[in-house]
Coordinates of C-alpha atoms in Angstrom, one line a residue:
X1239 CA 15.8 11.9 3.4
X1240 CA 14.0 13.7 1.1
X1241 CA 13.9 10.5 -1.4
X1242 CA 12.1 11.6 -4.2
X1243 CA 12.2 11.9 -8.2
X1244 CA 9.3 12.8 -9.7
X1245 CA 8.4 9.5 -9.8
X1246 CA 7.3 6.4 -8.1
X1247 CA 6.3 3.2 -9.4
X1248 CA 9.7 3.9 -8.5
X1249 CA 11.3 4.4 -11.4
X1250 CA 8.6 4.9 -12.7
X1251 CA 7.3 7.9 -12.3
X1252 CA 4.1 7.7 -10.6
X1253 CA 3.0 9.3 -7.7
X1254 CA 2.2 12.2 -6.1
X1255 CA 5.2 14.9 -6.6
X1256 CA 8.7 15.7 -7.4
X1257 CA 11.4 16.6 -4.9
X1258 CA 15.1 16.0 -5.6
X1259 CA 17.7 13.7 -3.7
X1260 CA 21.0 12.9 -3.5
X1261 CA 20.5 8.9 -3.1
X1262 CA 19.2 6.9 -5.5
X1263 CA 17.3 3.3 -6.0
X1264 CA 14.4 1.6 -6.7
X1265 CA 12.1 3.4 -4.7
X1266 CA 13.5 7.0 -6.4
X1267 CA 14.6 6.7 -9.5
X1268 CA 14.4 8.3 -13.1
X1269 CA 14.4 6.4 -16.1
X1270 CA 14.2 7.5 -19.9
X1271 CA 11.2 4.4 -20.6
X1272 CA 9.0 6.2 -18.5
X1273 CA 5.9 7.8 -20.8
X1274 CA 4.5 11.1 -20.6
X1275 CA 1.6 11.6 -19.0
X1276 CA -1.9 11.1 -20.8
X1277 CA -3.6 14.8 -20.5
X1278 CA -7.1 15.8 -19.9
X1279 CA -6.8 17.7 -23.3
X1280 CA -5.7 14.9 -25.7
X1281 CA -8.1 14.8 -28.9
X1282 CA -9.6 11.3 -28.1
X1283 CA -10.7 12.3 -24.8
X1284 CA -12.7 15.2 -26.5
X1285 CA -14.5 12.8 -28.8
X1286 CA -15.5 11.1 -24.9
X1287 CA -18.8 12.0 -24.1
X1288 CA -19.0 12.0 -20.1
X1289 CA -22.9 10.9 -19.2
X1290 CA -24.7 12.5 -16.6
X1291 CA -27.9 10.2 -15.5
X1292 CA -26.6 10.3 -12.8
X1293 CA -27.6 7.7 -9.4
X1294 CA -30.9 6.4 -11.0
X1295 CA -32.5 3.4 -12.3
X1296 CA -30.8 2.7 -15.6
X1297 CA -31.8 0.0 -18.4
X1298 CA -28.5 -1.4 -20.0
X1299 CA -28.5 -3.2 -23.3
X1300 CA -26.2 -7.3 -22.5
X1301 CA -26.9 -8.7 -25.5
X1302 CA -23.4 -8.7 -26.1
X1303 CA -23.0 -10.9 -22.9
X1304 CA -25.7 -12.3 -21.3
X1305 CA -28.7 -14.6 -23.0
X1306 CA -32.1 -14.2 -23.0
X1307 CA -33.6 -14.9 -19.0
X1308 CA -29.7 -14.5 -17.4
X1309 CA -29.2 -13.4 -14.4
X1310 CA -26.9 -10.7 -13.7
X1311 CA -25.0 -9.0 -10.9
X1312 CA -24.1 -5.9 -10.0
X1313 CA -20.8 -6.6 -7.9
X1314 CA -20.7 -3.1 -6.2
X1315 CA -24.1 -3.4 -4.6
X1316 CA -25.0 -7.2 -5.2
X1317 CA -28.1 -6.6 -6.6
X1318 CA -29.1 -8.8 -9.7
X1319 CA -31.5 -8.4 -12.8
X1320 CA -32.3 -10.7 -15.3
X1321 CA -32.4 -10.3 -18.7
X1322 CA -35.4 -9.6 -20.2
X1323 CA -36.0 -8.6 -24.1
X1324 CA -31.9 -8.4 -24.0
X1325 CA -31.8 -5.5 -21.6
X1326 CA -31.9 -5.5 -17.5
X1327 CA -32.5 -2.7 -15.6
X1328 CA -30.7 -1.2 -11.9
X1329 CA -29.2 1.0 -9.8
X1330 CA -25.7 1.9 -9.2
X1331 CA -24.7 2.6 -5.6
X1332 CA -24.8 6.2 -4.8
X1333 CA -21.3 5.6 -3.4
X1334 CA -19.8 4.0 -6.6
X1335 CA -19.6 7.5 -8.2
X1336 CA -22.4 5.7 -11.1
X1337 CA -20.7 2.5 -12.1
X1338 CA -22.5 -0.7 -12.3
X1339 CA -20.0 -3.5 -12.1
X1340 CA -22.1 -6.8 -13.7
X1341 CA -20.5 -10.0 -14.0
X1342 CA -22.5 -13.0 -14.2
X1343 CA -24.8 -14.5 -11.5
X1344 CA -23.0 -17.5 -10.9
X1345 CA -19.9 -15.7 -10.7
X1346 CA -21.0 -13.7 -7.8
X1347 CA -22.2 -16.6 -6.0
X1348 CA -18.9 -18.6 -6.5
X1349 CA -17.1 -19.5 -3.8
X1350 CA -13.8 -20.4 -5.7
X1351 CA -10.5 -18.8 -5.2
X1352 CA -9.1 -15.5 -7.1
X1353 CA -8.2 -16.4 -11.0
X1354 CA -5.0 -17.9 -11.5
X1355 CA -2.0 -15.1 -10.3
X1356 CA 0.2 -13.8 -13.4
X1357 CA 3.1 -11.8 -12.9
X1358 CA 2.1 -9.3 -15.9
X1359 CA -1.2 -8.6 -14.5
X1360 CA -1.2 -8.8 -11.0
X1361 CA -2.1 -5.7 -8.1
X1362 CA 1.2 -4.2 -6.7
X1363 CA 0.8 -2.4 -3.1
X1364 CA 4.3 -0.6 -2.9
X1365 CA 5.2 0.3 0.6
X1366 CA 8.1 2.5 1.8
X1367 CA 8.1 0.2 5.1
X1368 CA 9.8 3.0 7.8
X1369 CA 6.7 4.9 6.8
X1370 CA 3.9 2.6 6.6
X1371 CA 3.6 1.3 10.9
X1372 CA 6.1 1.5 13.8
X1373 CA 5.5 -2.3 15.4
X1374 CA 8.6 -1.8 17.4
X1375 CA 9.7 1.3 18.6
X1376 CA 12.9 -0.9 20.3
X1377 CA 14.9 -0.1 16.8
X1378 CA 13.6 3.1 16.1
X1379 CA 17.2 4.8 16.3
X1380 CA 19.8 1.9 15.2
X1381 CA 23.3 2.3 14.4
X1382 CA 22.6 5.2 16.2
X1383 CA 20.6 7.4 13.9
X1384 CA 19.6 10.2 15.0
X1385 CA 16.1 12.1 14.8
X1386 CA 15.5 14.3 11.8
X1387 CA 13.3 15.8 9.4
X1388 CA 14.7 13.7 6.7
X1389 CA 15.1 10.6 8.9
X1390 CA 13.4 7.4 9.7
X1391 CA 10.3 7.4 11.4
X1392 CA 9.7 3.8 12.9
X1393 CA 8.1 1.5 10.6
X1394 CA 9.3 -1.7 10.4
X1395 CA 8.5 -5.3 9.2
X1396 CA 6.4 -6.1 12.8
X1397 CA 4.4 -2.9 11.9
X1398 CA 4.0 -4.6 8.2
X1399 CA 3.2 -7.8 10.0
X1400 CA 0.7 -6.3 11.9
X1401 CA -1.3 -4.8 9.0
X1402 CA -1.1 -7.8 7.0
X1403 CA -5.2 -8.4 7.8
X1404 CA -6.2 -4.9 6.3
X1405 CA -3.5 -6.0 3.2
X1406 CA -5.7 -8.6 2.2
X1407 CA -9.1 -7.4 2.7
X1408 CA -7.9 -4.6 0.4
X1409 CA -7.7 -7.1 -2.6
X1410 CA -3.7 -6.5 -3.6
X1411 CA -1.5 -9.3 -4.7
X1412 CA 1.4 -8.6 -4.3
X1413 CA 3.4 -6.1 -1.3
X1414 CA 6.4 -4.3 -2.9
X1415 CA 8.8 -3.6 0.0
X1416 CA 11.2 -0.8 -0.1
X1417 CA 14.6 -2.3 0.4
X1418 CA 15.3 -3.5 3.6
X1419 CA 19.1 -4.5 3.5
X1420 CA 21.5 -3.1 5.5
X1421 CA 22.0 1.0 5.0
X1422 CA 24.4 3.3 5.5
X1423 CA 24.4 4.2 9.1
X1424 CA 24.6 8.1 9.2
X1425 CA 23.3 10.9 6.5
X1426 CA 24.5 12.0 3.1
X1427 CA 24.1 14.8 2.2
X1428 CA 20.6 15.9 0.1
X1429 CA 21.4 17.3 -3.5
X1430 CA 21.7 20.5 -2.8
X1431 CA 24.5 20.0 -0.2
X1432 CA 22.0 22.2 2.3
X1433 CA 20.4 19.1 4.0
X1434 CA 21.2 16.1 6.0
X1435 CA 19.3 13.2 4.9
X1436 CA 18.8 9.5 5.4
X1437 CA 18.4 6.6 3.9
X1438 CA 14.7 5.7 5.0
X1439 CA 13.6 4.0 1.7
X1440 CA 16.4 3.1 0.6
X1441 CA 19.4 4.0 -2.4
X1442 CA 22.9 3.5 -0.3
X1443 CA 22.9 0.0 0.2
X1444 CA 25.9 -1.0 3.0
X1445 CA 25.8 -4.6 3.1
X1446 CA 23.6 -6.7 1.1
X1447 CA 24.0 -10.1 3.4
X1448 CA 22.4 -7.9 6.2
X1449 CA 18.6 -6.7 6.9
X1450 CA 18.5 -2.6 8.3
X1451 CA 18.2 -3.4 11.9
X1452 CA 15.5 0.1 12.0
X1453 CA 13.1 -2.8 9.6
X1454 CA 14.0 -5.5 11.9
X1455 CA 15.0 -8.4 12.3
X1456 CA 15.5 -12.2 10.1
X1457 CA 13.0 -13.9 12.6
X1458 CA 10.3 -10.6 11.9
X1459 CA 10.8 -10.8 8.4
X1460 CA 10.2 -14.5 8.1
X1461 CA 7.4 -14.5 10.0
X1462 CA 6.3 -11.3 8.0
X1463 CA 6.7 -13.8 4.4
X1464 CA 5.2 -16.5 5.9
X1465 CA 2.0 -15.0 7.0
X1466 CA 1.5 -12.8 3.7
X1467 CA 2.0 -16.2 1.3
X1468 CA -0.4 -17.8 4.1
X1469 CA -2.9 -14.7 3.1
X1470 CA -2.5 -15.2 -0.6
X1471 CA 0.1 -12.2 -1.3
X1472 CA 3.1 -12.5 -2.8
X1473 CA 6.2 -10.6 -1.2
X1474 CA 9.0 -8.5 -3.5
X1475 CA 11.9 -6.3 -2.2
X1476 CA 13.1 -3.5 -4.1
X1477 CA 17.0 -4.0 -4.2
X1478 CA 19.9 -1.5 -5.0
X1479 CA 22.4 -2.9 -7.5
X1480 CA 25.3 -0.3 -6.9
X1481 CA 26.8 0.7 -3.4
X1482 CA 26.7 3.9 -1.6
X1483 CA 29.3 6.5 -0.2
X1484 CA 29.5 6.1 3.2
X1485 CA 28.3 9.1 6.5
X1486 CA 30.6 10.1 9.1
X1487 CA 28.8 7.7 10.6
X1488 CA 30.5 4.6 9.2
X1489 CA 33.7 5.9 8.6
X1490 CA 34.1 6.3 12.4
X1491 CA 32.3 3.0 13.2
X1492 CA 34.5 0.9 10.9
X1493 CA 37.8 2.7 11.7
X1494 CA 38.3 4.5 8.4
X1495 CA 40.8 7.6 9.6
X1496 CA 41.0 10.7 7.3
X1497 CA 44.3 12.9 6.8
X1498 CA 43.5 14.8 9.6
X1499 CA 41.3 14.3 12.3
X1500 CA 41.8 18.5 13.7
X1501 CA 38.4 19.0 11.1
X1502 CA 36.1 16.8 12.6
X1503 CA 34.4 16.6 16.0
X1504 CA 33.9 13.7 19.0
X1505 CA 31.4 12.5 17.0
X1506 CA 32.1 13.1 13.3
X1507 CA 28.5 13.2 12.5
X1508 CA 28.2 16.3 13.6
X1509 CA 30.8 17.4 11.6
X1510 CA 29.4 21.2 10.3
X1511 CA 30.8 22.9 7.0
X1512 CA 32.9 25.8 7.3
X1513 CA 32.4 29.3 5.5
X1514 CA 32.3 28.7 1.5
X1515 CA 31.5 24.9 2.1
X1516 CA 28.2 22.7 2.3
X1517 CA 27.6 19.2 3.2
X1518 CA 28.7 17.7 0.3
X1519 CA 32.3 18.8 1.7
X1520 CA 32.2 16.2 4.3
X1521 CA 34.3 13.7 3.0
X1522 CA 37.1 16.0 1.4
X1523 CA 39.7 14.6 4.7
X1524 CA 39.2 11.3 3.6
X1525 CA 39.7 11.0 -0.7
X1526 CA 43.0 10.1 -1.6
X1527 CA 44.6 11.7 -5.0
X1528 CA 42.0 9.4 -6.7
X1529 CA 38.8 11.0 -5.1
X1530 CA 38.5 7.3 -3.7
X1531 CA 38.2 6.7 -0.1
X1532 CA 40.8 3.7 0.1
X1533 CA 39.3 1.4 2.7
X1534 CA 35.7 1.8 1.2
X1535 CA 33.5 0.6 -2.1
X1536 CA 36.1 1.2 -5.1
X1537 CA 35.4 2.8 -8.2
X1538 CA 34.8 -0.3 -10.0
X1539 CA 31.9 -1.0 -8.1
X1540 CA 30.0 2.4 -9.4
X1541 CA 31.0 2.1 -12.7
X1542 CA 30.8 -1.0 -15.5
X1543 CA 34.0 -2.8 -14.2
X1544 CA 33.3 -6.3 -13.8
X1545 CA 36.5 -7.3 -12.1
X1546 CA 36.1 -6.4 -7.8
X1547 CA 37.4 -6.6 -4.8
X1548 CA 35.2 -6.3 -1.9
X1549 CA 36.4 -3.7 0.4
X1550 CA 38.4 -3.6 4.0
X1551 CA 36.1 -2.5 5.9
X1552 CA 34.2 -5.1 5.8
X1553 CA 37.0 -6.6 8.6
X1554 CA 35.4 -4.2 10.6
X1555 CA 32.3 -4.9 10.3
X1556 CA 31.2 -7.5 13.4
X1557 CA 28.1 -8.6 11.5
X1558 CA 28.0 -9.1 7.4
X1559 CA 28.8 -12.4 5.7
X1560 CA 30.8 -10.3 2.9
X1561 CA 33.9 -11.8 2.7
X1562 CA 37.7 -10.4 1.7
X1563 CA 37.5 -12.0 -2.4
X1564 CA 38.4 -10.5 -5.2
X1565 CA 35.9 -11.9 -8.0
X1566 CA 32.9 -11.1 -10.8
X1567 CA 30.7 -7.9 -9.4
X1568 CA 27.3 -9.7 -11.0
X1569 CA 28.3 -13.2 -9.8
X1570 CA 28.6 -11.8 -6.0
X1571 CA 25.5 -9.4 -6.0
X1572 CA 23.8 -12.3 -6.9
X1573 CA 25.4 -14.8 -4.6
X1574 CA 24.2 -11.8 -2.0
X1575 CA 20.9 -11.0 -3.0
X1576 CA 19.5 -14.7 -3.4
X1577 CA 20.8 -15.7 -0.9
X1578 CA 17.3 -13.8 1.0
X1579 CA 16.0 -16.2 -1.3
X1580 CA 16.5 -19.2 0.3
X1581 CA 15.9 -18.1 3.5
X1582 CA 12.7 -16.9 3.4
X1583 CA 11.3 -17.8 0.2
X1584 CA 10.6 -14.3 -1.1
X1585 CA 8.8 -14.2 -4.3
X1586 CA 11.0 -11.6 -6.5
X1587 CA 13.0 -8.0 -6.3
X1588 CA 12.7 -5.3 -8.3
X1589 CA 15.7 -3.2 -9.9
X1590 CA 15.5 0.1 -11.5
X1591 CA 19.6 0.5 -12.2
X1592 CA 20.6 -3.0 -13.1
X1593 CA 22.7 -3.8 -16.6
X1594 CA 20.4 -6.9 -18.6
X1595 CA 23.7 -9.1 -17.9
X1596 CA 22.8 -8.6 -13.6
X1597 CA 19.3 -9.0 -14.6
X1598 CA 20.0 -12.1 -16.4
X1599 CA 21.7 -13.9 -14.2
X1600 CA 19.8 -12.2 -11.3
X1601 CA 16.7 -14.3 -13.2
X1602 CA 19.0 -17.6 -13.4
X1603 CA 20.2 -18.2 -9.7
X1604 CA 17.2 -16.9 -8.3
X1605 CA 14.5 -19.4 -9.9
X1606 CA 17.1 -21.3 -9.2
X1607 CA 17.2 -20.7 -5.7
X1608 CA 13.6 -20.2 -5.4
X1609 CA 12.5 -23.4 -7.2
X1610 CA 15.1 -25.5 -4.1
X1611 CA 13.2 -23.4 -1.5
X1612 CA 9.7 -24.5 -3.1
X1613 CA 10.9 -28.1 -2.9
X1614 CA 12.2 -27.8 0.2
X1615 CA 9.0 -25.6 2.0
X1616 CA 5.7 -27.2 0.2
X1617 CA 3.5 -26.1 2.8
X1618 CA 4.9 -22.7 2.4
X1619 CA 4.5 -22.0 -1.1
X1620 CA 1.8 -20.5 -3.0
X1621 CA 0.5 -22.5 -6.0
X1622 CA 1.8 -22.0 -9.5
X1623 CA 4.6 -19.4 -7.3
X1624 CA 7.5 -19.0 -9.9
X1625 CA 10.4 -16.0 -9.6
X1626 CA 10.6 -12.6 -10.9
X1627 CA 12.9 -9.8 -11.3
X1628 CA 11.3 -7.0 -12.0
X1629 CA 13.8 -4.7 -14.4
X1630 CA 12.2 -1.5 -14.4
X1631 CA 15.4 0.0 -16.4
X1632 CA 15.0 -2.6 -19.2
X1633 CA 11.5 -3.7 -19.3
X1634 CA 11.5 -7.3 -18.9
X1635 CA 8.2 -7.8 -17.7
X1636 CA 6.4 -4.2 -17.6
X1637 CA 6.5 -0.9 -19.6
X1638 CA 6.0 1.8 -16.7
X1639 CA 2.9 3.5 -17.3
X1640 CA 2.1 6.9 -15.2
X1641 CA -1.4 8.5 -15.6
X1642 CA -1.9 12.2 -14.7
X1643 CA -5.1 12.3 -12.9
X1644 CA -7.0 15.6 -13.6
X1645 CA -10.4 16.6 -13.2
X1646 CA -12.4 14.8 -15.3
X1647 CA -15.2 12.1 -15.8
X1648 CA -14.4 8.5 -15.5
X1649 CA -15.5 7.8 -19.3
X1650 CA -12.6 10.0 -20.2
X1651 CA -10.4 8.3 -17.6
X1652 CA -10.9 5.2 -18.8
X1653 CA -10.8 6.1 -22.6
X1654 CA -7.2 6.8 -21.4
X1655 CA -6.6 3.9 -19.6
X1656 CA -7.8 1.5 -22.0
X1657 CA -4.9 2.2 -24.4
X1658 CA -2.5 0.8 -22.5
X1659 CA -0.9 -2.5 -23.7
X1660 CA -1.6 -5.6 -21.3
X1661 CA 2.5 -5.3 -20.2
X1662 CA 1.9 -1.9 -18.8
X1663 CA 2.4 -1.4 -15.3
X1664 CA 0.0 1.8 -14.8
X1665 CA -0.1 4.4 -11.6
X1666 CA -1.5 7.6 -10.9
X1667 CA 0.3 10.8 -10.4
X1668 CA -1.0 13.9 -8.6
X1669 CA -0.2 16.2 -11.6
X1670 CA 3.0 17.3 -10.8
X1671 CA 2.1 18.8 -7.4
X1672 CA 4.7 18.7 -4.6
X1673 CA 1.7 17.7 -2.0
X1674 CA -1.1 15.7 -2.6
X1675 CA -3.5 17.6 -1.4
X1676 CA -6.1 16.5 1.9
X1677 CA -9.3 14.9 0.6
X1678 CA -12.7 17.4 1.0
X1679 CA -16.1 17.1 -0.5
X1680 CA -14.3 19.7 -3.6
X1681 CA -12.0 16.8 -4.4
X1682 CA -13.8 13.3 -3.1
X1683 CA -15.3 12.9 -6.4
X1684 CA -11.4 13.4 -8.4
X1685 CA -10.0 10.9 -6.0
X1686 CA -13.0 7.9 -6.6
X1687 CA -13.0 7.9 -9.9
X1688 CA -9.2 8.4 -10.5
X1689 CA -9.3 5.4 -8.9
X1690 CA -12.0 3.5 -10.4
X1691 CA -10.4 4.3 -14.0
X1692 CA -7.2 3.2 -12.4
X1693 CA -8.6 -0.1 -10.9
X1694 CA -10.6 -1.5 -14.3
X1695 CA -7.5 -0.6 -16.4
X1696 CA -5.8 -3.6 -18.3
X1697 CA -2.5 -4.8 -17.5
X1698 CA -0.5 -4.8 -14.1
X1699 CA -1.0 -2.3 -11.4
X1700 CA 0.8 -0.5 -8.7
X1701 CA -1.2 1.2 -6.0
X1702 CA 1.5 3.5 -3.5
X1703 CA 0.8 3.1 0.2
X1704 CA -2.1 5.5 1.5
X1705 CA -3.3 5.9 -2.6
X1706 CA -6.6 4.1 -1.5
X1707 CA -7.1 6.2 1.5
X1708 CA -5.7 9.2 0.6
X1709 CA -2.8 9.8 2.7
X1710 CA -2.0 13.9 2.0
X1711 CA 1.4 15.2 1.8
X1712 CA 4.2 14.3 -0.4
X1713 CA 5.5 11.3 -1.4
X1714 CA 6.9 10.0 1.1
X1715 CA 4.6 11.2 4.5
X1716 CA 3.6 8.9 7.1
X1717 CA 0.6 6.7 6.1
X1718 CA -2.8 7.9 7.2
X1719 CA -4.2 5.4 9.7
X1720 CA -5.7 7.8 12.0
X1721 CA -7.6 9.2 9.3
X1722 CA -9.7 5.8 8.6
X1723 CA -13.2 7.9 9.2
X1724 CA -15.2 9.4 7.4
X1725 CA -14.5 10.0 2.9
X1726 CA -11.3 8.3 4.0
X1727 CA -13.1 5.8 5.0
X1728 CA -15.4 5.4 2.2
X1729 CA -12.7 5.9 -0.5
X1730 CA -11.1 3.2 1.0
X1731 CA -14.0 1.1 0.7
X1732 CA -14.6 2.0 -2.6
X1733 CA -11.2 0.9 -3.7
X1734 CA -11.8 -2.4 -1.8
X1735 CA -15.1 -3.0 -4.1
X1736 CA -13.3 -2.5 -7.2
X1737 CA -10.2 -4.7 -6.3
X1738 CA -12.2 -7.6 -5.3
X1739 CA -13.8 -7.4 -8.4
X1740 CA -10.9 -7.0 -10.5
X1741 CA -9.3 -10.1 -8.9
X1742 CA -12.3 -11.8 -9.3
X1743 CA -11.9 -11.3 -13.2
X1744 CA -9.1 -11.9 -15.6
X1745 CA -10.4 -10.4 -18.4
X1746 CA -10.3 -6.8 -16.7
X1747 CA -6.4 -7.1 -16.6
X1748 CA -6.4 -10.0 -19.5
X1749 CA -9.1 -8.8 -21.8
X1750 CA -10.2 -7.7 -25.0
X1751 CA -11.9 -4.3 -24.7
X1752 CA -14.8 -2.3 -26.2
X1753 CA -17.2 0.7 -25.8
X1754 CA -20.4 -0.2 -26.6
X1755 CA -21.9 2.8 -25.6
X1756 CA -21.4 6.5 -24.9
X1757 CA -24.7 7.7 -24.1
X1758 CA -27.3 8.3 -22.5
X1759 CA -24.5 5.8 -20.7
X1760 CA -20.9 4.7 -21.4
X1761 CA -20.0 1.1 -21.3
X1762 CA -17.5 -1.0 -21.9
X1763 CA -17.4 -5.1 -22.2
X1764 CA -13.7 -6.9 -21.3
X1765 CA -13.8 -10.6 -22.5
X1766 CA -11.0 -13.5 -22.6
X1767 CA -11.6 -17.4 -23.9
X1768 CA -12.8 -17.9 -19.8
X1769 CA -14.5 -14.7 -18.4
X1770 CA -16.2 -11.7 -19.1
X1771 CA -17.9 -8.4 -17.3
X1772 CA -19.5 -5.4 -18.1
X1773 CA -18.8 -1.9 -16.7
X1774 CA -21.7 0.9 -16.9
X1775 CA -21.2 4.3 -16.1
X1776 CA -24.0 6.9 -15.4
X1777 CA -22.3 9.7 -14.1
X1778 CA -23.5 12.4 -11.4

């Protein structure tokens, strides 16, 4: 399915094009909060002088930072220097694009854990999972979903599970699935009416006591959460918070009969439209007077009804633990959706269309929930864990934050950057292109420092699967693995370097900020009450 919005961060607009869609959820959405863009052209970025030493031996002023006789490192290459007369005096890695990354000595050499993990500050890694690795092709076409350019394409929690090594070494903290509940079994139609399309990442939700069986199963995911908390990442799901209309698909499977059945073929998903209609005429057999389909998701489930019933079809249904109640809509999304909680100790969900009284209660139940599993799974737990809900809608815990990325030096990146508040959640997008184009040797030099600027900006992060090796297309392609030669390979390395360092330091994401210098250099110092770095640039 063509799941897009000219967004990511999901919901917050942040990657690499726009394409339109009929389904919608927290891996697609719009939201008014989102801000504009910073451009290349803004007046503060003209008063940013980009340096241009270039890869050479450098002296750097640390007064600032570092006492008389110091010794200082430079975390991309791990050379040190010690300060002499106030000033030291190196080299920045011909691959770091002229940064020097200098922390202090003892720093470098410590072999303590990452700082202390806060929500507000921490390194998303957002994965759409039916793109990211097929680890078993056995479920590949479930429910029986057929092949098709806007279809699911085999990833799945093994094939998560199975990456989990290459997750860590990059340096994120926390792996934002796309949802994997339980979806509609057949296609919608795209928004145009013109294309069939599926709900790969997510946006029309069928059961929430279910997992999709094309992700996998309860036994892969909870060996998927167990292993990533044993590596020191946290685990989110993005979660829908309004149902879907249903395919052909389920209609037929759960024994939902339209007025006439003359319209429709053996197998009503490959129902065609006639002359003068489109797809979006596929369920015109089966709406009552109301425009409701009787048996399915009522009205008062879309809109702000609070009073529901579930629906009948559910009776249908051989495997759901939805039961026939009528009750509060919030009170049983909740009962639902931390339920996953307790089973597999999940650290949080992220909503883009929730109401702050779901949200609220969302946040009640499931520290709730999360605090009995903690008690109840010690060895499990990662220390200082606590809940989150992530409201992307009503900013509880970040202000989305989306950078376009054009060409232009790292000082004026950064300038850009560095006025974000500390509760920004900033990503990159590709400047409104439909593809992101392949990386070349035209382009390496965009993509490194887009990241670098990205990487040593304050606040939380979110980095969208195949950002640090450059995985071309649009939004939504197939991550690059076979591609892990070569600049792929390097950017990806380089990303790596400035991740580790970052989660090395609070002050990058926690600290006070300051240019010191614009030229014949640009630095900048971050500081907090417990930690403090230096970044250098010297251009190329």
């Amino acid at each position: 399915m063509k799941l897009s919005v000219c967004a990511t961060l999901i919901s917050l607009s942040l990657m690499v094009g726009c394409q339109s869609t009929s389904l919608l959820s927290t891996d697609n959405s719009n939201t008014p909060t989102t801000n504009e863009p910073i451009s290349s052209t803004s007046t503060t970025d003209k008063e940013t002088i980009c340096p241009s030493l270039g890869i050479q031996s450098v002296t750097v002023t640390v007064s600032d930072l570092w006492s008389e006789g110091e010794v200082v490192t430079d975390a991309y290459t791990g050379n040190i220097a010690q300060v002499k007369n106030g000033q030291i005096t190196l080299t920045p890695s011909r691959h770091s694009g002229g940064l020097l990354l200098l922390e202090s000595r003892a720093v470098s050499e410590s072999t303590t854990e990452k700082v202390d993990f806060q929500w507000q500050s921490a390194t998303f890694y957002h994965i759409a999972t039916d793109r990211f690795y097929n680890g078993n092709s056995w479920n590949d076409h479930s429910y029986g979903r057929q092949s098709a350019e806007q279809g699911f394409n085999g990833g799945d929690i093994a094939g998560l599970t199975q990456k989990l090594d290459y997750l860590a070494e990059l340096g994120v903290d926390v792996l934002w699935l796309s949802t994997p509940l339980e979806q509609i079994h057949g296609w919608i139609p795209s928004k145009d009416g013109n294309t069939p399309e599926y709900p790969y990442a997510g946006g029309a939700t069928l059961d929430w006591t279910q997992l999709d069986t094309n992700m996998g199963s309860e036994q892969e995911m909870q060996t998927f959460v167990d292993l990533a908390h044993q590596l020191g990442m946290r685990v989110v799901w993005s979660v829908d918070t309004a149902p879907s209309q249903p395919s052909l698909s389920d209609l037929q499977q759960f024994g939902i009969k339209p007025s006439s059945e003359n319209n429709l073929p053996s197998y009503w998903s490959e129902w065609q439209p006639k002359d003068g209609q489109n797809l979006t005429n596929y369920l015109d057999d089966f709406k009552n007077e109301k425009g409701e389909i009787p048996q399915w998701w009522s009205e008062a489930w879309f809109n702000g009804s609070v009073d529901v019933t579930t629906p009948r079809f559910f009776t249908n249904k051989p495997t759901t633990a939805v039961l026939q109640v009528s009750g509060n809509k919030n009170e049983l999304l909740s009962e639902w959706i931390t339920a996953w909680v307790t089973k597999f100790g999940i650290d949080g969900i992220v909503l883009s269309q929730s109401t702050p009284q779901l949200t609220k209660l969302l946040e009640q139940s499931g520290s709730k929930v999360f605090d009995a599993w903690k008690k109840n799974n010690q060895y499990k737990a990662l220390e200082g864990s606590s809940f989150a809900v992530i409201d992307l809608k009503n900013n509880n815990y970040f202000i989305p934050q989306m950078h376009s990325i054009e060409k232009q030096c790292l000082a004026s990146l950064n300038h850009q950057l560095d006025t974000s508040e500390e509760n920004h959640l900033s990503a990159l997008t590709w400047f409104g292109k439909d593809k992101k184009p392949e990386l070349s040797s035209a382009n390496y030099v965009q993509y490194r420092d887009a990241a670098s600027a990205l990487l040593l900006s304050k606040g939380g992060l979110s980095v969208w699967y195949g950002d640090e090796s450059a995985k071309a297309g649009n939004l939504y392609s197939m991550m690059n693995w076979d591609e892990m030669t070569g600049q792929n390979w390097t950017l990806s390395a380089h990303w790596k370097k400035l991740l580790t360092f970052r989660g090395n330091h609070s002050s990058i994401s926690q600290g006070e900020s300051q240019v010191i210098k614009q030229e014949p250099y640009y630095a900048f110092i971050r500081k907090n009450d417990t930690d403090k770095v230096m970044v250098v640039y010297t251009g190329e």
